[in-house]
Short mmCIF file of C-alpha atoms in Angstrom, two decimals:
data_model
loop_
_atom_site.label_atom_id
_atom_site.label_comp_id
_atom_site.label_asym_id
_atom_site.label_seq_id
_atom_site.Cartn_x
_atom_site.Cartn_y
_atom_site.Cartn_z
CA MET A 97 115.18 101.80 120.47
CA ALA A 98 118.31 104.44 119.78
CA ASP A 99 117.43 107.95 119.23
CA LEU A 100 117.17 108.76 115.62
CA VAL A 101 120.84 110.96 114.94
CA THR A 102 122.72 107.89 116.63
CA HIS A 103 120.84 106.21 113.80
CA MET A 104 121.49 108.51 110.88
CA CYS A 105 125.38 109.06 112.24
CA THR A 106 125.54 104.92 111.60
CA ALA A 107 125.00 105.85 108.12
CA LEU A 108 126.35 109.56 107.62
CA LEU A 109 129.91 108.63 109.64
CA PRO A 110 131.40 105.78 107.18
CA GLY A 111 129.62 108.08 104.53
CA ALA A 112 131.89 111.35 105.20
CA ILE A 113 135.23 108.81 105.68
CA LEU A 114 133.85 106.69 102.43
CA GLY A 115 131.90 108.86 100.23
CA GLY A 116 129.69 107.71 97.75
CA ARG A 117 126.34 108.59 96.52
CA TRP A 118 125.53 105.22 98.50
CA VAL A 119 125.39 107.41 101.61
CA GLY A 120 121.87 108.86 100.45
CA PRO A 121 119.97 105.27 100.11
CA VAL A 122 121.51 104.09 103.35
CA LEU A 123 120.68 107.27 105.12
CA LEU A 124 117.12 106.99 104.41
CA GLY A 125 116.85 103.81 105.03
CA THR A 126 118.46 104.27 108.95
CA VAL A 127 115.24 106.37 109.70
CA LEU A 128 112.74 104.85 107.90
CA PRO A 129 111.86 102.41 110.52
CA ASP A 130 111.17 105.01 113.04
CA LEU A 131 109.66 107.29 110.19
CA ALA A 132 107.20 104.81 109.08
CA SER A 133 105.95 103.44 112.39
CA ARG A 134 106.89 105.74 115.31
CA VAL A 135 105.98 109.17 113.93
CA PRO A 136 102.41 108.18 113.03
CA GLY A 137 101.69 106.45 116.24
CA LEU A 138 103.03 109.06 118.02
CA ALA A 139 101.05 111.52 116.68
CA LEU A 140 98.09 109.60 116.65
CA GLU A 141 98.44 109.07 120.41
CA GLN A 142 98.92 112.83 121.04
CA LEU A 143 95.83 113.59 119.15
CA HIS A 144 94.28 111.27 121.46
CA GLN A 145 95.45 111.93 124.51
CA ARG A 146 94.96 115.46 123.72
CA GLY A 147 91.44 114.83 123.41
CA ILE A 148 91.49 116.18 119.89
CA VAL A 149 90.84 113.19 117.90
CA GLU A 150 88.53 110.02 118.99
CA VAL A 151 91.97 107.33 117.36
CA PRO A 152 90.23 103.94 117.14
CA ASP A 153 92.41 101.49 118.66
CA ALA A 154 93.25 99.49 115.30
CA ALA A 155 94.71 103.03 113.68
CA MET A 156 96.86 102.82 116.64
CA PHE A 157 98.16 99.03 116.23
CA ALA A 158 98.66 99.43 112.20
CA TRP A 159 101.92 101.08 112.12
CA GLY A 160 104.27 98.18 113.97
CA VAL A 161 104.65 95.69 111.48
CA LEU A 162 106.98 98.64 109.65
CA HIS A 163 109.51 98.43 112.31
CA VAL A 164 109.84 94.37 111.41
CA PRO A 165 111.95 92.75 108.62
CA SER A 166 109.47 91.76 106.42
CA GLY A 167 107.35 95.29 106.87
CA LEU A 168 110.64 97.01 106.28
CA VAL A 169 111.62 94.67 102.77
CA LEU A 170 108.33 95.87 101.78
CA LEU A 171 108.60 99.36 102.60
CA CYS A 172 111.64 99.50 100.94
CA LEU A 173 111.04 97.68 97.63
CA ILE A 174 107.92 100.16 97.64
CA SER A 175 110.21 103.35 98.13
CA ALA A 176 112.46 102.41 95.22
CA TYR A 177 109.68 103.10 92.82
CA ALA A 178 109.43 106.75 93.89
CA PHE A 179 113.13 106.70 92.01
CA VAL A 180 113.72 106.55 88.24
CA GLU A 181 113.94 102.97 86.71
CA GLU A 182 118.28 103.10 86.66
CA HIS A 183 118.61 104.08 90.22
CA ARG A 184 115.98 101.67 91.81
CA ARG A 185 117.85 98.46 92.36
CA PHE A 186 121.07 100.90 93.84
CA VAL A 187 118.35 102.65 96.34
CA LEU A 188 116.57 99.72 97.65
CA GLY A 189 120.15 98.03 98.16
CA GLY A 190 120.76 100.84 100.01
CA LEU A 191 117.30 101.40 101.77
CA LEU A 192 117.71 97.80 102.97
CA VAL A 193 121.70 98.39 104.47
CA GLY A 194 119.87 101.34 105.94
CA CYS A 195 117.04 99.08 108.16
CA VAL A 196 119.64 96.97 108.96
CA LEU A 197 122.17 99.50 110.56
CA HIS A 198 118.69 100.63 112.29
CA LEU A 199 117.39 97.26 113.66
CA GLY A 200 121.25 96.45 114.55
CA LEU A 201 121.47 99.34 116.63
CA ASP A 202 117.90 98.46 118.10
CA VAL A 203 118.64 94.89 119.18
CA LEU A 204 122.09 95.86 121.10
CA GLN A 205 119.98 97.49 123.60
CA ASP A 206 117.95 96.31 126.63
CA HIS A 207 114.16 96.12 126.45
CA HIS A 208 113.15 94.24 129.44
CA GLY A 209 113.18 91.20 127.49
CA GLN A 210 110.58 93.37 125.16
CA GLY A 211 113.07 93.40 122.23
CA TYR A 212 112.09 92.94 118.56
CA MET A 213 110.08 90.47 116.61
CA LEU A 214 112.66 90.16 113.64
CA LEU A 215 110.62 86.79 112.31
CA ALA A 216 107.36 88.22 111.99
CA PRO A 217 104.65 87.64 111.10
CA VAL A 218 105.99 84.13 110.96
CA SER A 219 107.19 84.10 114.68
CA LEU A 220 106.42 86.74 117.62
CA GLU A 221 109.37 86.07 119.36
CA ARG A 222 111.08 89.38 120.92
CA TYR A 223 114.60 89.51 120.32
CA GLU A 224 117.44 91.73 121.87
CA LEU A 225 120.83 91.36 123.15
CA GLY A 226 120.36 94.03 126.15
CA TRP A 227 123.64 94.96 126.04
CA ILE A 228 122.99 98.62 126.59
CA GLY A 229 120.29 100.47 128.02
CA SER A 230 117.39 101.72 125.85
CA GLU A 231 118.41 105.26 126.44
CA ALA A 232 122.17 105.08 126.21
CA THR A 233 122.01 106.66 122.91
CA VAL A 234 121.37 109.55 123.97
CA THR A 235 124.46 109.95 126.08
CA TRP A 236 126.36 110.66 123.02
CA ALA A 237 124.54 111.30 120.08
CA LEU A 238 125.12 115.04 120.20
CA PRO A 239 129.32 113.76 120.34
CA LEU A 240 128.77 111.67 117.58
CA ALA A 241 126.75 114.08 115.55
CA ALA A 242 129.55 116.55 116.07
CA ILE A 243 132.41 113.97 114.89
CA THR A 244 130.66 113.59 112.03
CA ALA A 245 129.69 117.09 111.32
CA VAL A 246 133.28 117.52 111.64
CA ALA A 247 133.94 114.32 109.67
CA TRP A 248 131.96 115.74 106.73
CA GLY A 249 133.40 119.14 106.97
CA ILE A 250 137.12 117.49 106.16
CA ARG A 251 135.32 115.33 103.61
CA LEU A 252 133.50 118.21 101.60
CA LEU A 253 137.25 120.53 102.09
CA TRP A 254 138.89 118.12 100.42
CA GLU A 255 136.76 117.54 98.03
CA ARG A 256 136.61 121.16 96.93
CA ARG A 257 140.82 121.08 96.63
CA ARG A 258 140.95 118.03 94.77
CA SER A 259 138.56 119.48 91.95
CA ALA A 260 140.18 122.94 92.29
CA ALA A 261 143.94 121.05 91.84
CA MET B 273 116.40 92.45 90.74
CA ASP B 274 116.10 94.48 87.62
CA ALA B 275 113.50 93.15 86.41
CA LEU B 276 111.70 93.05 89.41
CA LEU B 277 112.04 96.87 89.35
CA SER B 278 111.67 97.80 85.77
CA GLU B 279 108.91 99.65 84.50
CA ARG B 280 107.60 96.80 82.57
CA LEU B 281 107.00 94.92 85.79
CA ARG B 282 105.81 98.15 88.13
CA PRO B 283 101.77 97.92 87.40
CA VAL B 284 101.99 94.21 88.91
CA VAL B 285 104.96 94.45 91.65
CA LEU B 286 103.85 97.86 93.33
CA PRO B 287 100.21 97.05 93.58
CA LEU B 288 101.02 93.54 94.97
CA ALA B 289 103.81 95.22 97.31
CA VAL B 290 101.20 97.24 98.70
CA ALA B 291 99.19 94.85 99.10
CA VAL B 292 100.72 92.85 101.10
CA LEU B 293 101.97 95.72 102.89
CA VAL B 294 98.41 96.39 103.79
CA SER B 295 97.39 93.17 104.73
CA LEU B 296 100.25 93.13 107.17
CA CYS B 297 98.91 96.09 108.69
CA GLY B 298 95.55 94.55 109.31
CA TYR B 299 96.88 91.08 110.19
CA TRP B 300 99.03 93.17 113.21
CA ILE B 301 95.79 95.06 113.99
CA HIS B 302 93.98 91.58 114.56
CA LEU B 303 96.99 90.35 116.73
CA ASN B 304 96.37 93.09 119.10
CA LEU B 305 92.88 93.00 118.49
CA ASP B 306 92.42 90.01 119.33
CA GLY B 307 94.97 90.11 122.18
CA GLN B 308 97.20 87.70 120.78
CA MET B 309 100.24 90.20 121.03
CA GLY B 310 100.91 94.10 123.31
CA VAL B 311 99.47 95.27 126.20
CA ALA B 312 96.03 94.40 124.50
CA ARG B 313 96.53 90.93 125.23
CA LEU B 314 96.25 91.26 128.47
CA MET B 315 93.22 93.01 128.70
CA LYS B 316 91.16 90.82 125.98
CA ARG B 317 92.55 87.69 127.03
CA SER B 318 93.18 88.74 130.71
CA GLN B 319 92.24 85.00 132.63
CA GLU B 320 94.80 83.09 129.88
CA HIS B 321 97.46 85.18 131.03
CA HIS B 322 96.60 85.25 135.07
CA GLY B 323 100.42 85.32 136.78
CA GLU B 324 102.38 85.43 133.54
CA ALA B 325 105.28 88.06 134.42
CA VAL B 326 104.81 91.04 131.75
CA VAL B 327 106.73 94.06 131.21
CA LEU B 328 105.08 97.15 130.30
CA SER B 329 107.52 99.06 128.38
CA LEU B 330 107.69 102.87 127.64
CA VAL B 331 104.18 103.32 129.37
CA THR B 332 103.28 106.86 130.16
CA VAL B 333 101.87 107.15 134.28
CA GLY B 334 98.54 108.44 134.48
CA ALA B 335 96.07 108.72 137.16
CA LEU B 336 97.69 108.35 140.44
CA PHE B 337 96.09 106.78 143.95
CA ASP B 338 96.93 105.60 147.21
CA ASP B 339 98.51 102.08 146.17
CA ARG B 340 97.45 101.68 142.56
CA TYR B 341 98.23 104.09 139.56
CA GLU B 342 97.28 103.76 135.67
CA VAL B 343 99.52 103.88 132.69
CA GLU B 344 98.81 104.42 129.21
CA GLU B 345 99.84 103.25 125.82
CA GLY B 346 98.20 104.60 122.76
CA THR B 347 94.77 104.38 123.34
CA LEU B 348 94.77 102.18 125.86
CA THR B 349 95.14 102.89 129.57
CA LEU B 350 96.10 99.68 132.58
CA THR B 351 96.30 99.67 136.27
CA VAL B 352 99.04 98.53 137.86
CA LEU B 353 99.35 97.94 141.87
CA GLY B 354 102.35 99.19 143.29
CA PRO B 355 103.74 102.53 145.43
CA THR B 356 103.32 105.61 143.78
CA ASP B 357 105.59 107.99 145.76
CA ASP B 358 108.33 108.30 142.89
CA LEU B 359 105.58 108.29 139.53
CA VAL B 360 105.00 111.76 138.21
CA PRO B 361 102.03 111.66 135.97
CA GLY B 362 103.20 112.10 131.88
CA ARG B 363 106.63 110.69 132.93
CA GLU B 364 107.44 107.20 131.06
CA ILE B 365 107.74 103.94 133.15
CA THR B 366 108.72 100.57 132.38
CA VAL B 367 106.86 98.02 134.67
CA VAL B 368 108.03 94.71 135.40
CA GLY B 369 105.77 92.48 137.35
CA THR B 370 102.95 89.83 137.10
CA TRP B 371 99.66 90.21 135.63
CA ASP B 372 96.56 89.65 138.16
CA ALA B 373 93.41 88.77 136.31
CA GLU B 374 91.72 88.58 139.52
CA GLN B 375 92.41 92.40 140.27
CA ASP B 376 92.36 93.04 136.37
CA ALA B 377 95.88 95.07 136.90
CA VAL B 378 99.21 94.35 136.74
CA VAL B 379 101.57 93.68 139.98
CA ALA B 380 104.54 95.28 139.74
CA ARG B 381 107.73 94.07 140.80
CA GLU B 382 110.07 96.61 139.37
CA VAL B 383 110.02 100.02 137.78
CA HIS B 384 112.51 101.98 135.75
CA GLU B 385 111.74 105.46 135.43
CA ALA B 386 113.23 106.74 130.96
CA HIS B 387 114.83 109.63 132.81
CA GLY B 388 115.80 109.99 128.62
CA ARG B 389 112.98 110.06 127.31
CA PRO B 390 112.58 113.66 126.99
CA ALA B 391 116.17 114.48 125.28
CA LYS B 392 114.82 111.03 123.42
CA LYS B 393 112.12 112.65 122.00
CA ARG B 394 114.25 115.99 121.31
CA LEU B 395 117.04 114.17 119.31
CA GLY B 396 114.02 112.16 117.37
CA LEU B 397 112.43 115.84 116.22
CA LEU B 398 116.34 117.08 115.44
CA GLY B 399 116.87 113.84 113.25
CA LEU B 400 113.63 114.70 111.75
CA ALA B 401 115.14 118.10 110.85
CA LEU B 402 117.93 117.09 109.60
CA THR B 403 116.93 114.21 107.45
CA GLY B 404 114.86 116.94 105.80
CA LEU B 405 117.86 119.20 105.20
CA LEU B 406 120.30 116.36 104.02
CA VAL B 407 117.98 114.28 101.57
CA PRO B 408 118.63 117.59 98.82
CA ALA B 409 121.83 116.66 99.36
CA TRP B 410 121.89 113.08 97.86
CA PHE B 411 118.22 113.47 95.78
CA ARG B 412 116.82 115.39 93.39
CA LEU B 413 113.14 115.15 91.85
CA GLY B 414 113.12 115.22 87.92
CA PRO B 415 109.84 115.06 85.67
CA ASP B 416 110.49 110.93 85.79
CA GLY B 417 111.10 110.26 89.12
CA VAL B 418 113.27 111.36 92.01
CA ARG B 419 117.50 110.80 90.98
CA LEU B 420 120.06 110.31 92.99
CA ARG B 421 122.56 113.29 92.52
CA GLY B 422 126.32 113.00 90.73
#
Protein backbone atom coordinates (compact mmCIF):
# COMPACT_ATOMS: atom_id res chain seq x y z
CA MET A 1 0.00 0.00 0.00
CA ALA A 2 1.09 3.54 -0.57
CA ASP A 3 1.90 5.85 2.35
CA LEU A 4 -0.84 7.94 3.90
CA VAL A 5 0.63 11.32 2.93
CA THR A 6 0.66 10.38 -0.77
CA HIS A 7 -2.91 9.11 -0.48
CA MET A 8 -3.97 12.45 1.00
CA CYS A 9 -2.24 14.37 -1.79
CA THR A 10 -4.34 12.56 -4.40
CA ALA A 11 -7.26 14.57 -3.01
CA LEU A 12 -5.51 17.69 -1.76
CA LEU A 13 -3.50 18.55 -4.88
CA PRO A 14 -6.48 18.49 -7.27
CA GLY A 15 -8.39 20.23 -4.50
CA ALA A 16 -5.94 23.14 -4.50
CA ILE A 17 -6.43 23.55 -8.25
CA LEU A 18 -10.19 23.02 -8.48
CA GLY A 19 -11.38 24.12 -5.03
CA GLY A 20 -14.80 23.20 -3.68
CA ARG A 21 -16.48 21.56 -0.73
CA TRP A 22 -15.87 18.09 -2.19
CA VAL A 23 -12.22 18.20 -1.08
CA GLY A 24 -13.01 17.38 2.56
CA PRO A 25 -15.10 14.25 1.91
CA VAL A 26 -12.73 13.00 -0.77
CA LEU A 27 -9.76 13.60 1.56
CA LEU A 28 -11.46 11.55 4.27
CA GLY A 29 -12.18 8.86 1.70
CA THR A 30 -8.51 8.64 0.74
CA VAL A 31 -7.47 7.91 4.34
CA LEU A 32 -10.48 5.81 5.36
CA PRO A 33 -9.29 2.39 4.08
CA ASP A 34 -6.01 2.52 6.00
CA LEU A 35 -7.53 4.29 9.01
CA ALA A 36 -10.17 1.60 9.36
CA SER A 37 -8.19 -1.50 8.44
CA ARG A 38 -4.52 -0.90 9.27
CA VAL A 39 -4.57 1.30 12.36
CA PRO A 40 -6.60 -1.04 14.62
CA GLY A 41 -4.68 -4.10 13.39
CA LEU A 42 -1.30 -2.44 13.92
CA ALA A 43 -2.29 -1.19 17.35
CA LEU A 44 -3.43 -4.66 18.43
CA GLU A 45 -0.30 -6.21 16.94
CA GLN A 46 1.90 -3.85 18.96
CA LEU A 47 -0.03 -4.60 22.15
CA HIS A 48 0.35 -8.34 21.49
CA GLN A 49 4.03 -8.27 20.50
CA ARG A 50 4.97 -6.16 23.54
CA GLY A 51 3.13 -8.58 25.81
CA ILE A 52 0.74 -5.93 27.08
CA VAL A 53 -2.39 -7.78 25.98
CA GLU A 54 -3.00 -11.30 24.74
CA VAL A 55 -4.83 -10.58 21.49
CA PRO A 56 -6.90 -13.45 20.10
CA ASP A 57 -6.34 -14.27 16.42
CA ALA A 58 -9.92 -13.37 15.58
CA ALA A 59 -9.37 -9.80 16.74
CA MET A 60 -6.50 -9.45 14.28
CA PHE A 61 -8.35 -10.84 11.28
CA ALA A 62 -11.53 -8.78 11.39
CA TRP A 63 -10.13 -5.56 9.92
CA GLY A 64 -9.02 -6.78 6.49
CA VAL A 65 -12.53 -6.46 5.09
CA LEU A 66 -12.37 -2.70 5.66
CA HIS A 67 -9.78 -2.42 2.89
CA VAL A 68 -11.87 -4.12 0.18
CA PRO A 69 -14.58 -2.36 -1.89
CA SER A 70 -17.56 -4.18 -0.35
CA GLY A 71 -16.52 -3.30 3.19
CA LEU A 72 -15.62 0.26 2.22
CA VAL A 73 -18.97 0.93 0.55
CA LEU A 74 -20.72 -0.07 3.77
CA LEU A 75 -18.29 1.92 5.90
CA CYS A 76 -18.83 5.03 3.73
CA LEU A 77 -22.60 4.60 3.97
CA ILE A 78 -22.43 4.28 7.75
CA SER A 79 -20.08 7.27 7.97
CA ALA A 80 -22.40 9.42 5.83
CA TYR A 81 -25.08 9.08 8.50
CA ALA A 82 -22.90 11.11 10.87
CA PHE A 83 -23.67 14.11 8.67
CA VAL A 84 -26.82 16.20 8.52
CA GLU A 85 -29.35 14.86 6.06
CA GLU A 86 -28.89 17.51 3.38
CA HIS A 87 -25.15 16.80 3.14
CA ARG A 88 -25.24 13.00 3.23
CA ARG A 89 -25.43 12.26 -0.47
CA PHE A 90 -22.61 14.70 -1.25
CA VAL A 91 -20.45 13.30 1.53
CA LEU A 92 -21.12 9.69 0.55
CA GLY A 93 -20.12 10.47 -3.02
CA GLY A 94 -16.94 12.17 -1.84
CA LEU A 95 -16.01 9.32 0.51
CA LEU A 96 -16.52 6.77 -2.26
CA VAL A 97 -14.39 8.78 -4.71
CA GLY A 98 -11.67 9.01 -2.07
CA CYS A 99 -11.76 5.25 -1.50
CA VAL A 100 -11.49 4.66 -5.26
CA LEU A 101 -8.45 6.95 -5.39
CA HIS A 102 -6.93 5.04 -2.46
CA LEU A 103 -7.45 1.60 -3.95
CA GLY A 104 -6.41 2.84 -7.39
CA LEU A 105 -3.05 3.93 -6.01
CA ASP A 106 -2.58 0.73 -4.00
CA VAL A 107 -3.29 -1.48 -7.01
CA LEU A 108 -0.46 0.21 -8.96
CA GLN A 109 2.05 -1.41 -6.63
CA ASP A 110 4.02 -4.65 -6.83
CA HIS A 111 3.37 -6.93 -3.88
CA HIS A 112 4.88 -10.03 -5.48
CA GLY A 113 1.47 -11.37 -6.37
CA GLN A 114 -0.15 -10.55 -3.02
CA GLY A 115 -2.34 -7.78 -4.35
CA TYR A 116 -5.79 -6.69 -3.29
CA MET A 117 -9.02 -8.69 -3.13
CA LEU A 118 -11.14 -6.24 -5.09
CA LEU A 119 -14.07 -8.62 -5.51
CA ALA A 120 -14.26 -10.01 -1.97
CA PRO A 121 -16.31 -11.68 -0.58
CA VAL A 122 -17.50 -12.98 -3.96
CA SER A 123 -13.95 -13.86 -5.00
CA LEU A 124 -10.69 -13.99 -3.07
CA GLU A 125 -8.57 -13.42 -6.18
CA ARG A 126 -5.85 -10.83 -5.64
CA TYR A 127 -5.21 -8.04 -8.13
CA GLU A 128 -2.26 -5.75 -8.63
CA LEU A 129 -0.74 -3.95 -11.61
CA GLY A 130 2.81 -4.09 -10.23
CA TRP A 131 3.86 -0.84 -11.94
CA ILE A 132 5.67 0.60 -8.93
CA GLY A 133 7.41 -0.88 -5.89
CA SER A 134 5.48 -1.20 -2.65
CA GLU A 135 7.61 1.50 -1.05
CA ALA A 136 7.98 3.67 -4.14
CA THR A 137 5.71 6.44 -2.87
CA VAL A 138 7.89 6.98 0.20
CA THR A 139 10.48 8.77 -1.95
CA TRP A 140 8.08 11.26 -3.41
CA ALA A 141 5.69 11.71 -0.46
CA LEU A 142 7.35 14.71 1.14
CA PRO A 143 8.11 16.57 -2.13
CA LEU A 144 4.51 15.92 -3.19
CA ALA A 145 3.27 17.22 0.16
CA ALA A 146 5.41 20.33 -0.26
CA ILE A 147 4.03 20.97 -3.75
CA THR A 148 0.52 20.44 -2.40
CA ALA A 149 1.16 22.88 0.46
CA VAL A 150 2.47 25.51 -1.98
CA ALA A 151 -0.55 24.98 -4.24
CA TRP A 152 -2.88 25.53 -1.29
CA GLY A 153 -0.91 28.59 -0.26
CA ILE A 154 -1.42 30.07 -3.72
CA ARG A 155 -5.10 29.16 -3.68
CA LEU A 156 -5.75 30.69 -0.27
CA LEU A 157 -3.89 33.86 -1.28
CA TRP A 158 -5.90 34.09 -4.48
CA GLU A 159 -9.19 33.58 -2.63
CA ARG A 160 -8.29 36.23 -0.07
CA ARG A 161 -7.49 38.78 -2.81
CA ARG A 162 -10.66 37.88 -4.68
CA SER A 163 -12.81 38.40 -1.61
CA ALA A 164 -11.02 41.69 -0.81
CA ALA A 165 -11.60 43.03 -4.34
CA MET B 1 -30.18 7.71 -3.03
CA ASP B 2 -31.64 10.63 -1.08
CA ALA B 3 -34.37 8.32 0.21
CA LEU B 4 -31.78 5.76 1.30
CA LEU B 5 -29.92 8.46 3.26
CA SER B 6 -33.02 10.14 4.68
CA GLU B 7 -33.85 10.44 8.37
CA ARG B 8 -37.04 8.53 7.63
CA LEU B 9 -35.16 5.39 6.56
CA ARG B 10 -32.19 5.85 8.86
CA PRO B 11 -33.63 3.59 11.64
CA VAL B 12 -33.73 0.78 9.06
CA VAL B 13 -30.78 1.40 6.75
CA LEU B 14 -28.13 2.27 9.34
CA PRO B 15 -28.59 -0.81 11.58
CA LEU B 16 -28.84 -2.97 8.45
CA ALA B 17 -25.59 -1.56 7.06
CA VAL B 18 -23.85 -2.08 10.40
CA ALA B 19 -25.18 -5.63 10.62
CA VAL B 20 -23.98 -6.47 7.11
CA LEU B 21 -20.56 -4.97 7.83
CA VAL B 22 -20.23 -6.87 11.11
CA SER B 23 -21.25 -10.03 9.26
CA LEU B 24 -18.58 -9.38 6.65
CA CYS B 25 -16.01 -8.95 9.42
CA GLY B 26 -17.19 -12.22 10.91
CA TYR B 27 -16.90 -13.92 7.54
CA TRP B 28 -13.37 -12.56 7.17
CA ILE B 29 -12.45 -13.94 10.59
CA HIS B 30 -13.93 -17.31 9.60
CA LEU B 31 -11.95 -17.41 6.34
CA ASN B 32 -8.73 -16.84 8.26
CA LEU B 33 -9.44 -19.17 11.19
CA ASP B 34 -10.64 -21.88 8.79
CA GLY B 35 -7.40 -21.59 6.82
CA GLN B 36 -8.98 -20.41 3.58
CA MET B 37 -6.93 -17.23 3.33
CA GLY B 38 -3.95 -15.50 4.82
CA VAL B 39 -0.88 -16.92 6.41
CA ALA B 40 -3.10 -18.97 8.73
CA ARG B 41 -4.08 -21.22 5.83
CA LEU B 42 -0.57 -22.70 5.78
CA MET B 43 -0.83 -23.67 9.42
CA LYS B 44 -4.46 -24.80 9.45
CA ARG B 45 -4.40 -26.75 6.19
CA SER B 46 -0.75 -27.63 5.99
CA GLN B 47 -0.91 -30.77 3.82
CA GLU B 48 -3.36 -29.18 1.39
CA HIS B 49 -0.86 -26.46 0.55
CA HIS B 50 2.25 -28.65 0.39
CA GLY B 51 4.41 -27.59 -2.56
CA GLU B 52 2.39 -24.44 -3.16
CA ALA B 53 4.09 -21.19 -4.10
CA VAL B 54 3.80 -18.79 -1.20
CA VAL B 55 4.42 -15.09 -0.66
CA LEU B 56 4.74 -13.89 2.93
CA SER B 57 4.23 -10.19 2.40
CA LEU B 58 5.73 -7.72 4.86
CA VAL B 59 6.27 -10.07 7.75
CA THR B 60 8.49 -9.19 10.69
CA VAL B 61 11.72 -11.10 11.25
CA GLY B 62 11.68 -12.84 14.64
CA ALA B 63 14.15 -15.34 16.06
CA LEU B 64 17.16 -16.34 13.95
CA PHE B 65 18.74 -19.80 13.87
CA ASP B 66 21.50 -21.38 11.76
CA ASP B 67 19.54 -22.27 8.69
CA ARG B 68 16.09 -21.06 9.53
CA TYR B 69 14.28 -18.14 11.06
CA GLU B 70 10.88 -17.18 12.32
CA VAL B 71 8.66 -14.49 10.88
CA GLU B 72 5.65 -12.91 12.49
CA GLU B 73 2.44 -11.60 11.02
CA GLY B 74 0.01 -10.29 13.57
CA THR B 75 -0.23 -12.96 16.24
CA LEU B 76 1.05 -15.75 13.97
CA THR B 77 4.60 -17.07 13.76
CA LEU B 78 5.93 -19.09 10.82
CA THR B 79 9.23 -20.82 10.23
CA VAL B 80 11.19 -20.02 7.08
CA LEU B 81 14.05 -22.19 5.86
CA GLY B 82 16.85 -20.18 4.35
CA PRO B 83 20.02 -18.18 5.01
CA THR B 84 19.89 -15.71 7.87
CA ASP B 85 23.06 -13.72 7.20
CA ASP B 86 21.41 -10.50 6.11
CA LEU B 87 18.41 -10.68 8.39
CA VAL B 88 17.82 -8.46 11.40
CA PRO B 89 15.11 -9.20 13.97
CA GLY B 90 12.36 -6.59 13.90
CA ARG B 91 12.84 -5.69 10.23
CA GLU B 92 10.06 -6.28 7.72
CA ILE B 93 10.66 -8.53 4.75
CA THR B 94 8.74 -10.23 1.97
CA VAL B 95 9.53 -13.90 1.50
CA VAL B 96 8.81 -15.70 -1.78
CA GLY B 97 9.06 -19.46 -1.56
CA THR B 98 7.30 -22.78 -1.31
CA TRP B 99 5.34 -24.29 1.56
CA ASP B 100 6.79 -27.54 2.87
CA ALA B 101 4.18 -29.32 4.94
CA GLU B 102 6.67 -32.02 6.02
CA GLN B 103 8.86 -29.44 7.70
CA ASP B 104 5.99 -27.10 8.57
CA ALA B 105 7.93 -24.24 7.05
CA VAL B 106 8.32 -22.03 4.02
CA VAL B 107 11.37 -22.82 1.92
CA ALA B 108 12.56 -19.37 0.89
CA ARG B 109 13.53 -18.72 -2.70
CA GLU B 110 13.71 -14.91 -2.54
CA VAL B 111 13.78 -12.47 0.36
CA HIS B 112 13.11 -8.79 -0.17
CA GLU B 113 13.74 -6.41 2.67
CA ALA B 114 11.23 -3.60 2.89
CA HIS B 115 13.74 -0.79 3.33
CA GLY B 116 11.14 1.92 3.10
CA ARG B 117 8.86 0.53 5.82
CA PRO B 118 10.13 2.57 8.76
CA ALA B 119 9.80 5.76 6.70
CA LYS B 120 6.37 4.63 5.52
CA LYS B 121 5.23 4.17 9.11
CA ARG B 122 6.46 7.65 10.00
CA LEU B 123 4.58 9.02 7.01
CA GLY B 124 1.53 7.17 8.27
CA LEU B 125 1.77 8.92 11.63
CA LEU B 126 2.30 12.26 9.87
CA GLY B 127 -0.73 11.54 7.69
CA LEU B 128 -2.87 10.81 10.73
CA ALA B 129 -1.76 14.04 12.39
CA LEU B 130 -2.42 16.05 9.22
CA THR B 131 -5.84 14.48 8.83
CA GLY B 132 -6.73 15.55 12.36
CA LEU B 133 -5.51 19.09 11.66
CA LEU B 134 -7.17 19.45 8.25
CA VAL B 135 -10.58 17.92 8.92
CA PRO B 136 -11.94 21.04 10.73
CA ALA B 137 -11.20 23.05 7.56
CA TRP B 138 -14.05 21.28 5.77
CA PHE B 139 -16.29 19.99 8.52
CA ARG B 140 -17.87 21.36 11.67
CA LEU B 141 -19.87 19.66 14.36
CA GLY B 142 -23.39 20.97 14.77
CA PRO B 143 -26.16 20.06 17.20
CA ASP B 144 -27.80 17.87 14.56
CA GLY B 145 -24.69 16.24 13.13
CA VAL B 146 -21.55 17.02 11.19
CA ARG B 147 -21.87 19.72 8.55
CA LEU B 148 -19.80 20.70 5.57
CA ARG B 149 -18.41 24.21 5.81
CA GLY B 150 -19.20 26.75 3.10
